[in-house]
Coordinates of C-alpha atoms and ligand atoms in Angstrom, one line a residue:
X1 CA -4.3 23.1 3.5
X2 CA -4.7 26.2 1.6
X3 CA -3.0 26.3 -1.7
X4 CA -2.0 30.1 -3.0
X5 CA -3.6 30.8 -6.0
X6 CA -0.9 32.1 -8.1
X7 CA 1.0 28.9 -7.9
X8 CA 1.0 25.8 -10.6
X9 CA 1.4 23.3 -7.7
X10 CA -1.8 21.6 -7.2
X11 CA -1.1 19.9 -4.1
X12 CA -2.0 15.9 -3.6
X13 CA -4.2 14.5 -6.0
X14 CA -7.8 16.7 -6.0
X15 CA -11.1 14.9 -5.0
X16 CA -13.2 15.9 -7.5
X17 CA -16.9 15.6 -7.9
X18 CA -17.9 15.5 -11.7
X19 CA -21.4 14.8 -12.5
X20 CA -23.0 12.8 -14.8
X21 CA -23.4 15.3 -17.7
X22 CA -19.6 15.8 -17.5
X23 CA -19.0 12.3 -17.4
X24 CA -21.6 11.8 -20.1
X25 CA -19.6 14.3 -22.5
X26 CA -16.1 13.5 -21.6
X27 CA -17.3 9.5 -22.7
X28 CA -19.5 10.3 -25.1
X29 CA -21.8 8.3 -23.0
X30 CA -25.1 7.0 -24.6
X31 CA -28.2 6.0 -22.9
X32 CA -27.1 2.5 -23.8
X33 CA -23.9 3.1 -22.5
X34 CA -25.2 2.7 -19.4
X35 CA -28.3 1.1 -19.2
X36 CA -27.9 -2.5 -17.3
X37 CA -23.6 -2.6 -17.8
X38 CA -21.3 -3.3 -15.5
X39 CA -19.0 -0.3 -15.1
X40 CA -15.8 0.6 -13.4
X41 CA -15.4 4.4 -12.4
X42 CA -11.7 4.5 -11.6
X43 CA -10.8 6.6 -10.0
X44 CA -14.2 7.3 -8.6
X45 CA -13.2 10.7 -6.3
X46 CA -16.1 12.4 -5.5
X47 CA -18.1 12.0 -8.5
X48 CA -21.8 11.6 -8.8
X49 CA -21.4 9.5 -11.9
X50 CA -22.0 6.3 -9.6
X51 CA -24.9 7.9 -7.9
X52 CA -26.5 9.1 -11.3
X53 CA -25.9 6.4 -13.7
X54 CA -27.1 3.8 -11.1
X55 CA -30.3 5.4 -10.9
X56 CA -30.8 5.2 -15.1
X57 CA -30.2 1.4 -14.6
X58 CA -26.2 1.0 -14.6
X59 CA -24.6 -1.4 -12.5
X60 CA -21.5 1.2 -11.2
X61 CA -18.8 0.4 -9.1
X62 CA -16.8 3.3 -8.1
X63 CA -12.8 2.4 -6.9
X64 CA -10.9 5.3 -5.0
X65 CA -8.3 5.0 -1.8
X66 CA -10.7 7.7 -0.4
X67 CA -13.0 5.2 0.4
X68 CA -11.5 4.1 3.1
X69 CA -12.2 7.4 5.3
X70 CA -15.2 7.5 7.4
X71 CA -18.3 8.3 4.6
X72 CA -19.2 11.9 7.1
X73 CA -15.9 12.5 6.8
X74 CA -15.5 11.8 3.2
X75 CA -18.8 13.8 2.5
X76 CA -17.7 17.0 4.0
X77 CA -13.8 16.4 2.4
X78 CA -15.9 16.0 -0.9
X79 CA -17.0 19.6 -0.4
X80 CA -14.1 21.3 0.7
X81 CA -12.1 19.8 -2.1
X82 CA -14.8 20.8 -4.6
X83 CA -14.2 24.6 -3.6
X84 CA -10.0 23.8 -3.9
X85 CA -10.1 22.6 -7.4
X86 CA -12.9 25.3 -8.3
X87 CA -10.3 27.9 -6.5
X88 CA -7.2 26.3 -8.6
X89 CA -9.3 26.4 -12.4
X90 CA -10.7 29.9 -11.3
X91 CA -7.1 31.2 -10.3
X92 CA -6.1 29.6 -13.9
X93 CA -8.9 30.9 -15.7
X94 CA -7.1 31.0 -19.3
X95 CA -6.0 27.6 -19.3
X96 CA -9.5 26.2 -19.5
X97 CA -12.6 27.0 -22.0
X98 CA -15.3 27.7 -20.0
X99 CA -18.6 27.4 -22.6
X100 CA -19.5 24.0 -21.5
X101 CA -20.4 25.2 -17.9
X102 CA -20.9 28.8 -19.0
X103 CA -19.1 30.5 -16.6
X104 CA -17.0 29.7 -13.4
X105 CA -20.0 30.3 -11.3
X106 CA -21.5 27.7 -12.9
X107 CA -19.1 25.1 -13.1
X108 CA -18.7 25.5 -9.2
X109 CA -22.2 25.2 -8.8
X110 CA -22.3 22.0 -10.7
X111 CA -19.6 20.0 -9.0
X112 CA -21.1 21.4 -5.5
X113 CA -24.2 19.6 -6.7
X114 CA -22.1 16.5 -7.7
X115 CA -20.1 16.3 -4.5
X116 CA -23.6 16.6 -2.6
X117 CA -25.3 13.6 -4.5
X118 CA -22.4 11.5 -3.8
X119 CA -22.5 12.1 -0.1
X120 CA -25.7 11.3 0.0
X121 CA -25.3 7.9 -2.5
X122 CA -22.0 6.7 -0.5
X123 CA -24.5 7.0 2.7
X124 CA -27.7 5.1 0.7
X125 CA -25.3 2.4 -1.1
X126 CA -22.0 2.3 0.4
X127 CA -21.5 -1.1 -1.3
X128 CA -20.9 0.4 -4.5
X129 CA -18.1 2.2 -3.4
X130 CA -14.6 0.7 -3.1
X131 CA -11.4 1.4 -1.8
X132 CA -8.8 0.5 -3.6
X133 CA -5.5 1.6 -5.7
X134 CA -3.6 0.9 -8.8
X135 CA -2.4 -0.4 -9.9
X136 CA -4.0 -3.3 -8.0
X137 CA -8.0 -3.7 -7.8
X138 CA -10.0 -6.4 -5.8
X139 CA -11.9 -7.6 -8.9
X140 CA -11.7 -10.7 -11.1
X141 CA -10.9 -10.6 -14.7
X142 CA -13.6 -8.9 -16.9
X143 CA -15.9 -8.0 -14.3
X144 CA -16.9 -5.0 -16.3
X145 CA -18.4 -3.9 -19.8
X146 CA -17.1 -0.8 -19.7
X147 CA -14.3 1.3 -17.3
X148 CA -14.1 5.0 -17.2
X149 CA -10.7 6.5 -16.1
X150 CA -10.9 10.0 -15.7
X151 CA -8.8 12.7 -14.4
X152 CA -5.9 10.4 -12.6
X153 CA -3.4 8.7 -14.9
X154 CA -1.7 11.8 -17.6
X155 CA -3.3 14.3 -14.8
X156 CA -0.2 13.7 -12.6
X157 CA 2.2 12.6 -15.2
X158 CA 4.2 14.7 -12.9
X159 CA 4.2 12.4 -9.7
X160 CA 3.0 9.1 -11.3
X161 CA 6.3 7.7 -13.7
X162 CA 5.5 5.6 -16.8
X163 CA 5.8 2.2 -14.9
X164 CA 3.0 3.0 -13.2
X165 CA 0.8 4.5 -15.8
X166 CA 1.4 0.9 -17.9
X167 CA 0.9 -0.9 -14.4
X168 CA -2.6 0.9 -14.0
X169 CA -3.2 0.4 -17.8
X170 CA -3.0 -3.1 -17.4
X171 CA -4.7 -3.4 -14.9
X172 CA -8.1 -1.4 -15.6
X173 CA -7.7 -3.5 -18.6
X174 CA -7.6 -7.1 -17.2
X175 CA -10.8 -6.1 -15.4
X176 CA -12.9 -5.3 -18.2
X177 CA -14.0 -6.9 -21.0
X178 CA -15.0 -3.9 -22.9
X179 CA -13.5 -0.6 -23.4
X180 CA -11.3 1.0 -20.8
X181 CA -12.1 5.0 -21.5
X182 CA -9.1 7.5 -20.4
X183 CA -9.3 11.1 -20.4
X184 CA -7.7 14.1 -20.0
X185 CA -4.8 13.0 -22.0
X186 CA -3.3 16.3 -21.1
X187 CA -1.7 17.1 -17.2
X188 CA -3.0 19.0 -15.0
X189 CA -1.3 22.1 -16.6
X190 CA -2.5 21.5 -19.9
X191 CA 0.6 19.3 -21.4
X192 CA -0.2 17.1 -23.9
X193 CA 1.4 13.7 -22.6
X194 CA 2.4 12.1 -26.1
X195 CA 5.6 11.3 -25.6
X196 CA 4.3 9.0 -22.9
X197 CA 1.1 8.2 -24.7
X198 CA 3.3 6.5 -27.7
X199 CA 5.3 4.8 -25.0
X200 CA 2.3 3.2 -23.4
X201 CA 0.1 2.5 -26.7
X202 CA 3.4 0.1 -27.9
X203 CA 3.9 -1.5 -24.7
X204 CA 0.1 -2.2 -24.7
X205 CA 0.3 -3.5 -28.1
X206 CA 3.2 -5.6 -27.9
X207 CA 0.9 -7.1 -25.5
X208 CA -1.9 -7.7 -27.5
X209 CA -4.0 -4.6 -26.3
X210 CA -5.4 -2.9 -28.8
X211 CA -5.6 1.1 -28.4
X212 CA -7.3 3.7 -30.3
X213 CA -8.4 7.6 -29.8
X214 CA -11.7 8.6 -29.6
X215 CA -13.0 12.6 -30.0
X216 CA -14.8 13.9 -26.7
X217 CA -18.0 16.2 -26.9
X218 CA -15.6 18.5 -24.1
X219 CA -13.1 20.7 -23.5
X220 CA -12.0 22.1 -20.3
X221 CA -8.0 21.9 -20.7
X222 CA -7.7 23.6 -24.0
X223 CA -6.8 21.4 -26.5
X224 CA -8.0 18.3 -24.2
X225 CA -10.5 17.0 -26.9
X226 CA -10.0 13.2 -26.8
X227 CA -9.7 10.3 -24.9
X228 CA -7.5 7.1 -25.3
X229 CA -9.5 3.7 -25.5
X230 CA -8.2 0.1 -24.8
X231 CA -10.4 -2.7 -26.9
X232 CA -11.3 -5.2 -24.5
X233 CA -11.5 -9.1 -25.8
X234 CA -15.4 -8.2 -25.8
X235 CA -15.4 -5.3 -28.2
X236 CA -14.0 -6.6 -31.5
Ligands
SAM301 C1 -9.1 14.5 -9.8 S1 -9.9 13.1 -8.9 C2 -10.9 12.4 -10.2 C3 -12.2 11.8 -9.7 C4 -13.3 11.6 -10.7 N1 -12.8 10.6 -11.7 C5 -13.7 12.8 -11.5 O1 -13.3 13.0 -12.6 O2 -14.3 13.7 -10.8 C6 -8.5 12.0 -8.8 C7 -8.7 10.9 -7.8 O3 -7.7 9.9 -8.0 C8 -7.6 9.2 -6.8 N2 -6.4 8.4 -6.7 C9 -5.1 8.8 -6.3 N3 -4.3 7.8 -6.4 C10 -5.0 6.7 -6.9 C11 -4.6 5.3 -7.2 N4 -3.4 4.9 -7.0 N5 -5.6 4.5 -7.7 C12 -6.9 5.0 -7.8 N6 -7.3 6.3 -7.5 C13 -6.3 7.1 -7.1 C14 -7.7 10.3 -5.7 O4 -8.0 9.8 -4.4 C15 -8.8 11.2 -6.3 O5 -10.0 10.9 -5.8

C-alpha cells in the first residue's frame, strides 16, 4: 500500500535494509566487535548487517517475523519496502541530517544495495536467518556476545506500550551475555522517549540489569546521537 507523503503515519513497521557501515556507526562497531562473536541482529528486517559481518568472520544470527515469508518473496518485499522508507525520510526531509549519506540519493542507493545483499545471503545461508518475535526468541540463555537492536523498540513507542518494550528488554537480555546495543532512542518522528527510557532503565535495574548510554558515530533523526546499553553478566 501506498502511503501519501505528506502524512506522519508510517504505516506497519518498515522493512528496512541498513548496511554494514550504518550498522557499524550506529554501534560503534569495531573490527573486534565482530570478528569470531556470536551476535544477535534483532530485529534483523532487511539488513545486510548479517550478510556483511558474516563474511569479516562474525558468527550473526538475524531474528525477524519476516522470516517466515517465502525468501523470493521476502527479497522482492525487501526492495519495495526499501523505496517506502526512502519515500517517507525524503517526504520528511528536515527531520533527518543527511551528511552521513550525503544526499537522499545516496542514502537510497545504499539501503537498495543493502536490501540486494540480503536477498542474496537469505538465499546462500538461510540458516542464519530466524523467524521469530518478542518478546519471545527460540534461543537459550547467553547464546550471544553481543545483540544489536536497532530501529524497533522506541521507533514505535507509538504502537508498542511499555510492558512490552521491558518484555523485549528482558528478553534480548537473557540471551546475551554481553551487551544488548539499542538505538534510535527517539520514535519514528523524532521524539525523544525519556520518559519511557527512565521507566525501563529502573525496572531493569531493580532487576539487576545494569544500563548505561553510549554516544553513536550517527545521526539521522536529529538529535538521535546515542544508544542505550544493557551490561550483560559477561561484560563487567
Ligand atoms: C525498521 S525495521 C529495522 C530492521 C533493521 N534492524 C534495520 O535497522 O535496518 C523494523 C523490523 O522490526 C520487525 N518487527 C516487528 N515486530 C517485531 C517483533 N515483535 N519482534 C522482532 N521484530 C519485529 C519488522 O518485521 C521489521 O523488519
Amino acid at each position: 500500500m501506498k502511503h501519501p507523503p505528506d502524512t506522519d503515519i508510517l504505516g506497519e513497521f518498515l522493512i528496512s535494509a541498513r548496511s554494514l557501515a550504518e550498522y557499524r556507526a550506529i554501534f560503534t562497531l569495531a573490527d573486534s566487535d565482530l570478528r569470531a562473536r556470536r551476535i544477535l541482529d534483532c530485529p534483523g528486517g532487511a539488513a545486510s548487517f548479517a550478510a556483511e559481518a558474516s563474511a569479516l568472520g562474525a558468527h550473526v544470527t538475524a531474528a525477524d517475523p519476516i522470516y517466515t515469508h517465502p525468501p523470493a518473496q521476502l527479497r522482492t518485499l525487501a526492495l519495495t519496502e526499501t523505496d517506502r522508507g526512502s519515500d517517507w525520510a525524503g517526504a520528511h526531509h528536515d527531520r533527518y541530517r543527511w551528511d552521513w549519506y550525503g544526499d537522499p540519493q545516496q542514502h537510497h542507493r545504499m539501503r537498495r544495495t543493502a536490501a540486494t545483499l540480503f536477498g542474496a545471503d537469505l538465499l546462500a545461508h538461510p540458516q542464519r536467518y530466524v523467524a521469530a518475535s518478542l518478546p519471545s526468541l527460540p534461543f537459550a540463555d547467553n547464546s550471544f556476545d553481543l545483540t544489536l537492536s536497532s530501529h524497533l523498540l522506541f521507533t514505535y513507542a507509538d504502537r508498542l506500550d511499555a510492558d512490552f518494550h521491558l518484555m523485549a528488554l528482558l528478553e534480548l537480555s537473557r540471551v546475551s551475555t554481553g551487551e544488548t546495543r539499542l538505538y534510535p532512542l527517539v520514535d519514528h518522528l523524532g521524539r525523544p522517549q525519556d520518559d519511557l527510557i527512565a521507566h525501563l532503565r529502573k525496572e531493569l535495574h531493580d532487576k539487576g540489569i545494569r544500563t548505561s548510554f553510549r554516544e553513536t558515530g550517527y545521526e539521522f533523526h536529529r538529535g538521535a546521537t546515542s544508544m542505550l546499553i544493557l551490561h550483560g553478566p559477561a561484560d563487567g
